[in-house]
Coordinates of C-alpha atoms in Angstrom, one line a residue:
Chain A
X196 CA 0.0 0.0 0.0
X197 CA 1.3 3.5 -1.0
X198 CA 2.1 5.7 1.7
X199 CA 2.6 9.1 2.4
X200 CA 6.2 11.3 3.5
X201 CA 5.9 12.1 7.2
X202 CA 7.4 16.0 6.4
X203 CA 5.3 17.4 3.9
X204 CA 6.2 21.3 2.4
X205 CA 3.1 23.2 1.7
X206 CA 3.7 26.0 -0.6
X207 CA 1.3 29.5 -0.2
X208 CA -0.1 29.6 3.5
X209 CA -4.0 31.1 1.5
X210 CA -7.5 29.7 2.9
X211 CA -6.2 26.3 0.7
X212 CA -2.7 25.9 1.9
X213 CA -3.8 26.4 5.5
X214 CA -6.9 24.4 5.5
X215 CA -4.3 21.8 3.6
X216 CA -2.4 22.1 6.6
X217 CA -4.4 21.9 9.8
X218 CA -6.2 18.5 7.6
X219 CA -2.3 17.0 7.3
X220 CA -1.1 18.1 11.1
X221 CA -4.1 16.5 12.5
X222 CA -3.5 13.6 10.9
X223 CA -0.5 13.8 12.6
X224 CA 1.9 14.5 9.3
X225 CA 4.8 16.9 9.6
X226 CA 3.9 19.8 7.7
X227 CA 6.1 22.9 6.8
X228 CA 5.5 26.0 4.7
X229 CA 6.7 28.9 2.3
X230 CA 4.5 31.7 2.4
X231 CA 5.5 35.1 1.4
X232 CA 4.1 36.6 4.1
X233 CA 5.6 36.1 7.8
X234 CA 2.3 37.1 9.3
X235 CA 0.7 33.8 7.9
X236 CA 3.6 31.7 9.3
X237 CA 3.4 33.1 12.8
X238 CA -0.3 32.3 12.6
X239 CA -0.2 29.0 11.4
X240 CA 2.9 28.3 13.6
X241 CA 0.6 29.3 16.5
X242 CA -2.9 27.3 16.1
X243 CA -0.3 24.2 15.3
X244 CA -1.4 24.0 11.7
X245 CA 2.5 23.7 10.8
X246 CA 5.7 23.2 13.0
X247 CA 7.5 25.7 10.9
X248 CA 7.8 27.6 8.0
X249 CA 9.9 30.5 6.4
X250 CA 9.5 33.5 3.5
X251 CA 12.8 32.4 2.3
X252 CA 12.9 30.3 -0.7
X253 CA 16.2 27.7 -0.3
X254 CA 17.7 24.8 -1.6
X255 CA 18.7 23.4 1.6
X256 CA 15.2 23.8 2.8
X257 CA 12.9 22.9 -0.3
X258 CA 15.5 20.1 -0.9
X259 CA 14.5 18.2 2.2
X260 CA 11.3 17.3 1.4
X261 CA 10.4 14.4 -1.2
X262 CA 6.7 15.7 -1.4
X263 CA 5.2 19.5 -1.8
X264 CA 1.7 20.7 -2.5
X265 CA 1.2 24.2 -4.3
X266 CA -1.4 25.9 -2.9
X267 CA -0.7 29.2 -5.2
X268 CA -3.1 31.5 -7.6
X269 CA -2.8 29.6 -11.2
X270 CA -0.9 32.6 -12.2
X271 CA 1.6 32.2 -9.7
X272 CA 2.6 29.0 -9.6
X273 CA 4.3 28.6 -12.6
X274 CA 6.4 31.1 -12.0
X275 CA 7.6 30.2 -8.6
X276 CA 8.2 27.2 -10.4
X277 CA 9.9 28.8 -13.0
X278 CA 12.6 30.7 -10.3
X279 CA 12.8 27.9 -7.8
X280 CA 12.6 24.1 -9.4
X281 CA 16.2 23.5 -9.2
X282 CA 15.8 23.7 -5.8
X283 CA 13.6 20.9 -5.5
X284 CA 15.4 17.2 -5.2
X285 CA 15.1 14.2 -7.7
X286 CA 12.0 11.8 -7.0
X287 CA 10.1 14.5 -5.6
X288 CA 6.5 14.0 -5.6
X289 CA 4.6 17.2 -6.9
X290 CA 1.2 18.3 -6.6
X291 CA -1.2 21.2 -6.1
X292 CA -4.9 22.8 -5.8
X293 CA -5.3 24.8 -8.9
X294 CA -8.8 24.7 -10.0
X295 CA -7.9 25.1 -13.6
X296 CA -5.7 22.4 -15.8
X297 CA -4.8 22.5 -19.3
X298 CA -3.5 26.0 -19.0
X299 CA -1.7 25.0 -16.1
X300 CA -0.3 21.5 -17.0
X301 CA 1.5 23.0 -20.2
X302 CA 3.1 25.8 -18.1
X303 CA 4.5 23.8 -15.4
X304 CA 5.4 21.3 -17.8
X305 CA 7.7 23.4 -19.5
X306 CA 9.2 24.5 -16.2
X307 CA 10.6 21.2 -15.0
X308 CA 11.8 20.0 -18.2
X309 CA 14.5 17.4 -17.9
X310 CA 14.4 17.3 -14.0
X311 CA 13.2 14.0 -12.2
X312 CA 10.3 14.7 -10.5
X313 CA 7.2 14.0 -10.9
X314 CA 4.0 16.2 -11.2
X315 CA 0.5 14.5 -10.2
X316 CA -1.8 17.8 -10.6
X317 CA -5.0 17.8 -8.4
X318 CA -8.2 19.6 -7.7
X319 CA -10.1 19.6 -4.0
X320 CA -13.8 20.9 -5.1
X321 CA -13.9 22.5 -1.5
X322 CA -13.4 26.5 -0.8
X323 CA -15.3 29.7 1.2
X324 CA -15.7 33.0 -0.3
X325 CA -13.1 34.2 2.4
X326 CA -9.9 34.0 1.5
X327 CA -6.4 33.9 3.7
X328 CA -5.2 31.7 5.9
X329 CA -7.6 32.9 8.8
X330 CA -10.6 31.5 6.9
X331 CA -8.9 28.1 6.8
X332 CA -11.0 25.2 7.5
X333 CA -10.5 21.3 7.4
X334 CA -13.8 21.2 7.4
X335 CA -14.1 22.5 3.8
X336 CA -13.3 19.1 2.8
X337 CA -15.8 16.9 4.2
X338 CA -18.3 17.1 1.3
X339 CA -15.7 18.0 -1.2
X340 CA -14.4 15.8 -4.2
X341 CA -11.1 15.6 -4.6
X342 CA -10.3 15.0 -8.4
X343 CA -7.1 13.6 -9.2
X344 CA -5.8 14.7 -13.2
X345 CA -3.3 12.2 -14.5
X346 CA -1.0 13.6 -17.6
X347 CA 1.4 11.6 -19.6
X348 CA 4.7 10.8 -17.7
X349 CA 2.7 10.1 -14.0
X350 CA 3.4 7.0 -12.5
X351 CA 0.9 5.0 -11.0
X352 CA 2.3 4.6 -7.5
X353 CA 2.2 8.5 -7.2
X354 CA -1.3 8.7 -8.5
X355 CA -2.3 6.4 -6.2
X356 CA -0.4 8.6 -3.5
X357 CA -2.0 12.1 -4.3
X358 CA -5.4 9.8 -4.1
X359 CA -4.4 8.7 -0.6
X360 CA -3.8 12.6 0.0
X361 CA -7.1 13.2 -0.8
X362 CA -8.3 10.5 1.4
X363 CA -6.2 12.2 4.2
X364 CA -7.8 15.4 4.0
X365 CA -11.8 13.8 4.3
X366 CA -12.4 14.2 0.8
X367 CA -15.9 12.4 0.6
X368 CA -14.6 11.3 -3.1
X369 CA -11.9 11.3 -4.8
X370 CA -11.9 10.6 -8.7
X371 CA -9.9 10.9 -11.7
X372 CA -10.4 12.9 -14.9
X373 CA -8.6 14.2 -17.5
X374 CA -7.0 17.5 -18.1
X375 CA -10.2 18.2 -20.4
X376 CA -13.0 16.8 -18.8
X377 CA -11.9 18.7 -15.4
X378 CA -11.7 22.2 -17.2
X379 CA -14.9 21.9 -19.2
X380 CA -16.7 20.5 -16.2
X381 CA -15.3 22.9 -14.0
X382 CA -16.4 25.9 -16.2
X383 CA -19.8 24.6 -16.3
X384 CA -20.4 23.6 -12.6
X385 CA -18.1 26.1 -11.2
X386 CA -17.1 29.0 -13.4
X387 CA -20.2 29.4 -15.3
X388 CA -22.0 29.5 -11.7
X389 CA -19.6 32.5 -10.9
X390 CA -20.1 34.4 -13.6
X391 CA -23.6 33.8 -13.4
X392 CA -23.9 35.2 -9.4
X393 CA -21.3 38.3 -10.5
X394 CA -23.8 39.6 -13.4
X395 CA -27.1 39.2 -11.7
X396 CA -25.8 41.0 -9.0
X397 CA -24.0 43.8 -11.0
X398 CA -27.0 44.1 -13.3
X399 CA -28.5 46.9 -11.3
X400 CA -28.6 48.7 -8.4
X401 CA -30.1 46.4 -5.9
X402 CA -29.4 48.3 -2.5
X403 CA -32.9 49.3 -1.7
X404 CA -34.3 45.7 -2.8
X405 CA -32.4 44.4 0.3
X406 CA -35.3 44.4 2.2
X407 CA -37.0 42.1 -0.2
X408 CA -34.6 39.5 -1.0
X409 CA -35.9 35.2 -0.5
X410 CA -34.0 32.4 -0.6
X411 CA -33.7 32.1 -4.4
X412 CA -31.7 35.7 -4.9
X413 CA -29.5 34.8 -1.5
X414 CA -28.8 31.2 -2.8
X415 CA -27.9 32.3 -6.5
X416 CA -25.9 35.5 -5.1
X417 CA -24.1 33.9 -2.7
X418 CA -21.1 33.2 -4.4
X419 CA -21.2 36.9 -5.9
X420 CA -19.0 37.7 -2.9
X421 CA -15.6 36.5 -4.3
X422 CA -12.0 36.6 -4.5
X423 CA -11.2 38.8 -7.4
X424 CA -8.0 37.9 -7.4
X425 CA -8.2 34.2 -7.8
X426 CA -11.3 34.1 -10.2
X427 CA -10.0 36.4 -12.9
X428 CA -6.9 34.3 -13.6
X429 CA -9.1 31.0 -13.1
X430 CA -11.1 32.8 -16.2
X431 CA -8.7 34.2 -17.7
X432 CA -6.4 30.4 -17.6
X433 CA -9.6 28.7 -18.8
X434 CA -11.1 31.1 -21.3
X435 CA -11.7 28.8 -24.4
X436 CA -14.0 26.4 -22.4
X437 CA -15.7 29.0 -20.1
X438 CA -16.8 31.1 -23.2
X439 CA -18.1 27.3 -24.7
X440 CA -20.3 27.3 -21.7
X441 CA -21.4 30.9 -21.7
X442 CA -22.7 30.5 -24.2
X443 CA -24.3 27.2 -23.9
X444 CA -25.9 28.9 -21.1
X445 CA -26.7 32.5 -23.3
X446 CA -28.5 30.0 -25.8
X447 CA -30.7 28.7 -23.6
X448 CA -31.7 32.2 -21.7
X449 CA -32.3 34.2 -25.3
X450 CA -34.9 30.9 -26.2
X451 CA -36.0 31.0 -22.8
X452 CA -36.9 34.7 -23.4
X453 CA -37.9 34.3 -27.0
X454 CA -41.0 31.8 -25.5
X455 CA -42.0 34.7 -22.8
X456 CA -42.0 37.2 -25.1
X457 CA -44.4 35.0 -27.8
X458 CA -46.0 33.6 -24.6
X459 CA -44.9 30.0 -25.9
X460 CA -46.6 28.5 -22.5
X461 CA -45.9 24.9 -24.0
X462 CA -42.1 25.4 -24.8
X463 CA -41.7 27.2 -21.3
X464 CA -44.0 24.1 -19.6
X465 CA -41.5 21.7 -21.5
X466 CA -38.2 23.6 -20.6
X467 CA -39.5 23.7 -16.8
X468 CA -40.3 19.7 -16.7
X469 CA -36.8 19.3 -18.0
X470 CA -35.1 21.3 -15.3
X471 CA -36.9 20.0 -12.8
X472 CA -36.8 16.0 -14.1
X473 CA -32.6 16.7 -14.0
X474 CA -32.7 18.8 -10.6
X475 CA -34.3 16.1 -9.3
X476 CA -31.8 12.9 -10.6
X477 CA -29.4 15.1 -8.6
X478 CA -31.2 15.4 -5.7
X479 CA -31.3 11.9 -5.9
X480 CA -27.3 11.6 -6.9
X481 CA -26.5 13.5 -3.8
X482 CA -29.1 11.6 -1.4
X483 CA -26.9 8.3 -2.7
X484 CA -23.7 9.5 -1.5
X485 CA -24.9 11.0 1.7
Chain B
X24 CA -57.3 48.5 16.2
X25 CA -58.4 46.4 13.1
X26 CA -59.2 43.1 13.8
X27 CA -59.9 40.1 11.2
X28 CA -63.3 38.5 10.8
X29 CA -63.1 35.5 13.2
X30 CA -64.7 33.6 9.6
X31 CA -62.1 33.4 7.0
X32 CA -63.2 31.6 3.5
X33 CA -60.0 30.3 1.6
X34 CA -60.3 29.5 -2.3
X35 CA -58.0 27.2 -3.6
X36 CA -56.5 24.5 -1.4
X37 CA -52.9 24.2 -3.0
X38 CA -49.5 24.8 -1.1
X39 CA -50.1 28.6 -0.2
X40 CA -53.9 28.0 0.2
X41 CA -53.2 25.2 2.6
X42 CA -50.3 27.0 4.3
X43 CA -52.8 30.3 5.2
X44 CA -55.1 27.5 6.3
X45 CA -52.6 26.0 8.6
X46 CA -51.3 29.0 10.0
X47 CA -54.9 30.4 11.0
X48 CA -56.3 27.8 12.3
X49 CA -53.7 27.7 14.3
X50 CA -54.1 31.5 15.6
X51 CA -57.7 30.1 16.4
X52 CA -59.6 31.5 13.3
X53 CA -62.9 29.6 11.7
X54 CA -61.4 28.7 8.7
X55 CA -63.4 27.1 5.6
X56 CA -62.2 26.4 2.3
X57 CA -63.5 25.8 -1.3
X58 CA -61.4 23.4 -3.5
X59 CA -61.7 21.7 -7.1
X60 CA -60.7 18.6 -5.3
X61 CA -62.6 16.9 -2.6
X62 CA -59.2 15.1 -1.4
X63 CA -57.8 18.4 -0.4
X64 CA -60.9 19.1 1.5
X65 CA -60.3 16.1 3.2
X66 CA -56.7 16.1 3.8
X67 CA -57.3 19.8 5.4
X68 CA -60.3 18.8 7.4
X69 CA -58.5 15.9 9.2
X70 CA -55.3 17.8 9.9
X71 CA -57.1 20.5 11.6
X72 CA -56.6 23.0 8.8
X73 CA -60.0 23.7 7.7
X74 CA -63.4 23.5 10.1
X75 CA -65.0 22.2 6.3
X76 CA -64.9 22.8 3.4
X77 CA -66.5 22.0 -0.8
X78 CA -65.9 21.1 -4.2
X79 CA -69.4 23.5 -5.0
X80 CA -69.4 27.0 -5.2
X81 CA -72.7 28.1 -4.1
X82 CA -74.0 31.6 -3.1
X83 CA -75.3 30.3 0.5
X84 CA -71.7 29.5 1.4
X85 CA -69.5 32.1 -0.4
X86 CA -72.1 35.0 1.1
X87 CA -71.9 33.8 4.6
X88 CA -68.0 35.1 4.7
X89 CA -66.9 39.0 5.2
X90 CA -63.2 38.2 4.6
X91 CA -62.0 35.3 1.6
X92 CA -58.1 35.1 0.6
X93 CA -57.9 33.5 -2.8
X94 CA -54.7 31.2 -2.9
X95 CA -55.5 30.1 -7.5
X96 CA -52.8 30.9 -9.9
X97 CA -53.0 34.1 -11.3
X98 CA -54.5 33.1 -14.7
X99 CA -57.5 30.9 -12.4
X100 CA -58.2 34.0 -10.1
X101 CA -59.7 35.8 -13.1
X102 CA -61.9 33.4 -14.4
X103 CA -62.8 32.4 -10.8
X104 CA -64.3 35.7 -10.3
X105 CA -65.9 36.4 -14.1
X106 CA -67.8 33.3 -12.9
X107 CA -68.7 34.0 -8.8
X108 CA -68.5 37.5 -8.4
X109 CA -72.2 37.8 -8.2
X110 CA -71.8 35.5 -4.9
X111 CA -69.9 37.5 -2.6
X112 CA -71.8 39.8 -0.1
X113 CA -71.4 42.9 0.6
X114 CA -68.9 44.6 2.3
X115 CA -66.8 41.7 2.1
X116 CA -62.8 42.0 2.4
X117 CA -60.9 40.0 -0.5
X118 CA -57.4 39.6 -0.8
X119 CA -54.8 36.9 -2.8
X120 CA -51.2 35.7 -2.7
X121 CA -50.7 36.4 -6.5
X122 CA -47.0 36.5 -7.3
X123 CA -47.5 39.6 -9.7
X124 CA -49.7 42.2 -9.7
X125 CA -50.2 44.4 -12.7
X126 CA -52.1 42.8 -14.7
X127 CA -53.6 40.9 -11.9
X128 CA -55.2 44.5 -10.8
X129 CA -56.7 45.0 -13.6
X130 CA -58.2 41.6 -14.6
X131 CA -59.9 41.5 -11.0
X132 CA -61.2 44.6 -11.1
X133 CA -62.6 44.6 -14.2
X134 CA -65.3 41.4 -12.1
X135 CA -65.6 43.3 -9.4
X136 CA -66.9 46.7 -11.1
X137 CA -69.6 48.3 -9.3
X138 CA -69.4 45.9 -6.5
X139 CA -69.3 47.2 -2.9
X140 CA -66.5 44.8 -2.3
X141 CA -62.9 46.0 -1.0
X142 CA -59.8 43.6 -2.9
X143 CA -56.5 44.6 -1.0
X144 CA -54.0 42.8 -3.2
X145 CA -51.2 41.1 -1.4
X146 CA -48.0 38.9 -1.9
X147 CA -46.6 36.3 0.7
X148 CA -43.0 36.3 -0.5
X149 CA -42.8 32.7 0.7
X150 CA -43.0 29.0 -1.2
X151 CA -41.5 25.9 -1.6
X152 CA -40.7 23.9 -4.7
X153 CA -43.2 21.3 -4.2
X154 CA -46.8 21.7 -5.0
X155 CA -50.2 20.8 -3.4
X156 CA -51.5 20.9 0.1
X157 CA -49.9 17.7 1.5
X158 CA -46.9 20.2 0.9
X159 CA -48.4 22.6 3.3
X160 CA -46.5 24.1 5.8
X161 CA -47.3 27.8 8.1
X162 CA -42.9 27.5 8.7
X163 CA -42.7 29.4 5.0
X164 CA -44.1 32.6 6.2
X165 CA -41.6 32.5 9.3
X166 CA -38.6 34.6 7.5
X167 CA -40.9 35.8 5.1
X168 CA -41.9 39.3 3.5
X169 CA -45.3 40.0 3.6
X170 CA -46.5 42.7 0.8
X171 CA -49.6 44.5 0.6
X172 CA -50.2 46.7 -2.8
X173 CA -52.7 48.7 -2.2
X174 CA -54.6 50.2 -5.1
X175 CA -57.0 53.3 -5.8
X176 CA -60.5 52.6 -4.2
X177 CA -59.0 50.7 -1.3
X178 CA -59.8 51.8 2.3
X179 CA -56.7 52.2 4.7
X180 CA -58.9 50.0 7.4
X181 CA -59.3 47.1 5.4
X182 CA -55.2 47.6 4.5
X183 CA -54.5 47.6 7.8
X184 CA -56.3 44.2 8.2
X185 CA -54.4 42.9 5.4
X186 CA -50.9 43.9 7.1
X187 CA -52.7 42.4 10.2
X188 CA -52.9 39.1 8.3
X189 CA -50.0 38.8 7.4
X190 CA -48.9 39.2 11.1
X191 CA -51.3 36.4 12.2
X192 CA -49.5 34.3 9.6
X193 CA -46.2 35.1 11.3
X194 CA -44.0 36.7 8.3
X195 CA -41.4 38.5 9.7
X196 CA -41.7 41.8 8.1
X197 CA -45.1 44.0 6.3
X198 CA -44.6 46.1 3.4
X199 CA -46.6 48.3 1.0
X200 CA -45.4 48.8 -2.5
X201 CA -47.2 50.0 -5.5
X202 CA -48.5 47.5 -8.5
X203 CA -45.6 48.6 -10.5
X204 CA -42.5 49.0 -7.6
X205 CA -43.9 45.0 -6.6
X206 CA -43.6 43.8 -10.5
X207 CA -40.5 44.9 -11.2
X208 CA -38.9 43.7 -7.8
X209 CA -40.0 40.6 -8.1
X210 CA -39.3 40.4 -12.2
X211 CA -35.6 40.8 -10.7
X212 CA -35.6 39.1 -7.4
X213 CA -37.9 35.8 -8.2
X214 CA -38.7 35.5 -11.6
X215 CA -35.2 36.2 -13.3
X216 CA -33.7 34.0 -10.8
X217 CA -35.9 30.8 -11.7
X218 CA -35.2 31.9 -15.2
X219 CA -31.9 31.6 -14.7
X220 CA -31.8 28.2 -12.9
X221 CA -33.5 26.8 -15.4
X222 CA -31.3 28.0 -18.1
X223 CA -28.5 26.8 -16.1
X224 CA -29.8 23.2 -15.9
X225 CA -31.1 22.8 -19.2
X226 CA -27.9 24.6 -21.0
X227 CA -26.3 20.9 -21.5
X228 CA -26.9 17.1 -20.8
X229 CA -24.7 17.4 -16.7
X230 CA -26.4 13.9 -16.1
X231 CA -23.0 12.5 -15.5
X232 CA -21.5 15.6 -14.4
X233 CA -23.6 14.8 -11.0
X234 CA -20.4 13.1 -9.3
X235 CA -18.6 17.0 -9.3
X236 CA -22.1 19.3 -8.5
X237 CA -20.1 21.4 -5.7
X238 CA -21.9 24.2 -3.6
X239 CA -22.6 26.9 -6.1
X240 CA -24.2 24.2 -8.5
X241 CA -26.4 23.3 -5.9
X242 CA -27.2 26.6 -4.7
X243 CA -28.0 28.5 -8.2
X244 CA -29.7 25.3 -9.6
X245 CA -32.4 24.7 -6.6
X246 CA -34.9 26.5 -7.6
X247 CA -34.6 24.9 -11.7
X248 CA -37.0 22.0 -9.5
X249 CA -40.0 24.3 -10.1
X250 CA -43.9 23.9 -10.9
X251 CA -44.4 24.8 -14.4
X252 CA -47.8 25.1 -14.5
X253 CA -47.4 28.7 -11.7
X254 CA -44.6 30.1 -13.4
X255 CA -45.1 29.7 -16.7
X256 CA -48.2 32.0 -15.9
X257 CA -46.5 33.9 -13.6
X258 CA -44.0 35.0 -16.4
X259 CA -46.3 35.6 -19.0
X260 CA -48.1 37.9 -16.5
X261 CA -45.4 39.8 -16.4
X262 CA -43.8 39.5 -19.3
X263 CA -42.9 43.2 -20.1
X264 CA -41.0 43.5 -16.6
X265 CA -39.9 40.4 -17.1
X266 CA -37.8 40.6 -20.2
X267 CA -36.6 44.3 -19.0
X268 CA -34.8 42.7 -15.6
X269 CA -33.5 39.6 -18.1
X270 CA -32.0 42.3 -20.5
X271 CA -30.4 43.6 -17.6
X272 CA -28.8 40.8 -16.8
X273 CA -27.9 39.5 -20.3
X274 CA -26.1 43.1 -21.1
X275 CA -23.9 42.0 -17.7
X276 CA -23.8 38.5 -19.0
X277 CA -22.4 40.1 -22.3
X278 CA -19.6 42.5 -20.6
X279 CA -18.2 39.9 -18.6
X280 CA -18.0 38.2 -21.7
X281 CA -16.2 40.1 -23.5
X282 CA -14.1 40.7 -20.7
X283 CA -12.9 37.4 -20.5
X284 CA -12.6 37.0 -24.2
X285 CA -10.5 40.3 -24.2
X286 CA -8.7 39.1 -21.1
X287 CA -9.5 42.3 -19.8
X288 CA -8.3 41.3 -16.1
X289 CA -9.2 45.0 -14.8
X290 CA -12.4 45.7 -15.8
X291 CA -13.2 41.8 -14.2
X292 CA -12.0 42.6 -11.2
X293 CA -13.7 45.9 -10.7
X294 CA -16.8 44.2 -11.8
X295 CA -16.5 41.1 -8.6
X296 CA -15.1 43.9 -6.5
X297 CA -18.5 45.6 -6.9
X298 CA -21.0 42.2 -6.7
X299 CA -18.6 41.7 -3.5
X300 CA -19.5 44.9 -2.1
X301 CA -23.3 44.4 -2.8
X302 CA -23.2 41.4 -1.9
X303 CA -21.4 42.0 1.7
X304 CA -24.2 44.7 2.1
X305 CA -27.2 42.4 1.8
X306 CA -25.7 40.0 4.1
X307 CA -25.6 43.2 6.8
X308 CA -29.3 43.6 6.2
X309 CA -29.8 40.2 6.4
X310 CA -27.7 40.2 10.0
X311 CA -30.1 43.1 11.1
X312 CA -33.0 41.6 10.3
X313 CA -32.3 38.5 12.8

């Protein structure tokens, strides 16, 4: 059975890293950090998230450990990569949290060209619209899945250890997709849904509606409140397939309107049965699991 | 102070009918119901929510009541009074729990024309996604917004009894907006939202994309489970309003958009810096409403 490395480095000390973190610590791993910022260290130092961790990037540090987990912006991580991998030490097991891939995979790719290591990207479906590492939460996980994105060059026994890494954080499921399939689902079930909160809630001003709001304009505005940060570069890395499914989405709402506005009450009867026959198989998908 | 009829007549035994129902018997009122079904009638008479109730509509009975709520979809309530009008007393107080207004207004009042009946139109911002009064439940109106739309011809004592019912069925707050202010908040608030959802869901086959649905999915899709047969009417009654607020948010839709196909990293972030801010101020109002 494939094990883990009892000192684990966690690169960026965000609401990810950390949550990464206190999961691993409890579980009684021995995790370290890199975070640029000395505040976050102190802090995770403190609430015994990590036993130590530094601002300064160095061979004889990074070099000690033969597995690290990026938890950086998309943008980012690449080019730490691109100043720091000859740092890291052959055999290395390499992973991260970035919620986009393709974009990603190429650019890291590039980065450790030649080098023995090996790079087993992954995704935990599991954040808060807070971000930094005093939001962090192990209990993000509990529901989350945890997908796993093989490329050409993995080996097996390390796939099957970023899986068990999964497991070690709660992940209620941990599956395996390709590059692909995780950005095009992604951009439907996660970007799209973004996007989506961001424009109804820019559309107009809303202020004195406040006092009005139910549960469907709370529930599809919820995620409105976002990291601006993060979500632009996850757009930006993933733009081909996240302009697919806007307008996948954009089709559907101008027919939508089209049948209001020629009060088409069967197509609008037909279009609602739909919906609600697939809301509910989901429903049902997620009572399964439970 | 005003005080309610201790009598209350409700037509139309469905989810909202049978949640009034619920609620005011509860608070100790008479309450008496007409139906199309005679199940409903017996469902409600053996859970304590009605004292009786019929499947007839018969002048001897709908004459005997000074106050009757009418709980039909908006395009039944019409017809409904086109045929029974002539039945009511009176004096009598009428009200409903029409989810728009507008054209509502002028389709009842068209029946009720040289009547000496008072029709103080109101809205229970409350629902679930199920239908039918096994459904049932006076919890809805617990966090809900209670508005009366007063119209010309109404007297200010029989809106006060209006507000006063909705207190009896324990919504949280009363408010009074005009035919026109309630259409176009709720074009935005409710009916662009279950557009939306049920865009969303339809967009693509996500039957086997069920394994990844994460939080936001869930959240903006909830309300794509919807009854047809309500909102298709409910849209097409407000059609104009309706396709205003969706051209609101498909001009958004379009910016972001471009934004992302232009990589235009600013203007995205100003534009989730701004649904962030909104969005941090309806969750104040929310806090101070608790």
């Amino acid at each position: 059975m494939s094990e883990l490395p009892k000192k684990i480095l966690i690169v960026g000390l965000g609401l990810m890293g950390g949550s990464y973190a206190m999961a691993l610590s409890k579980k009684g791993y021995d995790v370290y950090a890199i975070s640029k910022d000395e505040e976050d260290i102190v802090l995770a130092k403190k609430q015994g998230m990590i036993v130590d961790g530094t601002t300064c990037v160095e061979k004889g540090f990074v070099s000690s450990f033969s597995l690290i987990i990026f938890a950086l912006y998309p943008n980012v991580l690449v080019s730490w990569l691109e100043e720091n991998s000859s740092m890291i030490k052959d055999g290395t097991l390499l992973t991260d949290v970035t919620g986009v891939k393709c974009s990603i995979i190429s650019g890291v790719k590039k980065t450790l060209k030649g080098k023995d290591v090996d790079f087993v990207f992954a995704h935990p479906m599991a954040g808060r619209e807070k971000r930094g590492i005093k939001y962090a939460d192990d209990g993000v996980f509990k529901k989350a899945n945890f997908i796993v994105v093989p490329t050409e060059g993995n080996k097996e026994e390390n796939i099957k250890k970023i899986e068990l890494l999964g497991q070690e954080l709660g992940c209620a499921k941990i599956a395996r997709l390709s590059p692909d399939e995780h950005d095009e689902m992604i951009a439907y079930l996660s970007q799209l849904t973004h996007v989506i909160a961001v424009a109804l809630m820019d559309a107009k001003d809303n202020t004195h509606l406040a006092d009005y709001t139910g549960d469907s304009f709370r529930d599809l505005t919820r995620i409105a409140q976002i990291n601006e940060e993060m979500w632009t570069s996850l757009f930006i890395e993933n733009k081909k397939k996240l302009i697919d499914q806007m307008d996948l989405f954009l089709d559907e709402m101008k027919l939508l309107k089209e049948a209001i506005e020629n009060e088409d009450t069967a197509l609008l009867k037909e279009k609602m049965k739909e919906s609600t026959r697939r809301r509910s198989m989901f429903a049902l998908e997620e009572e399964k699991r439970k």
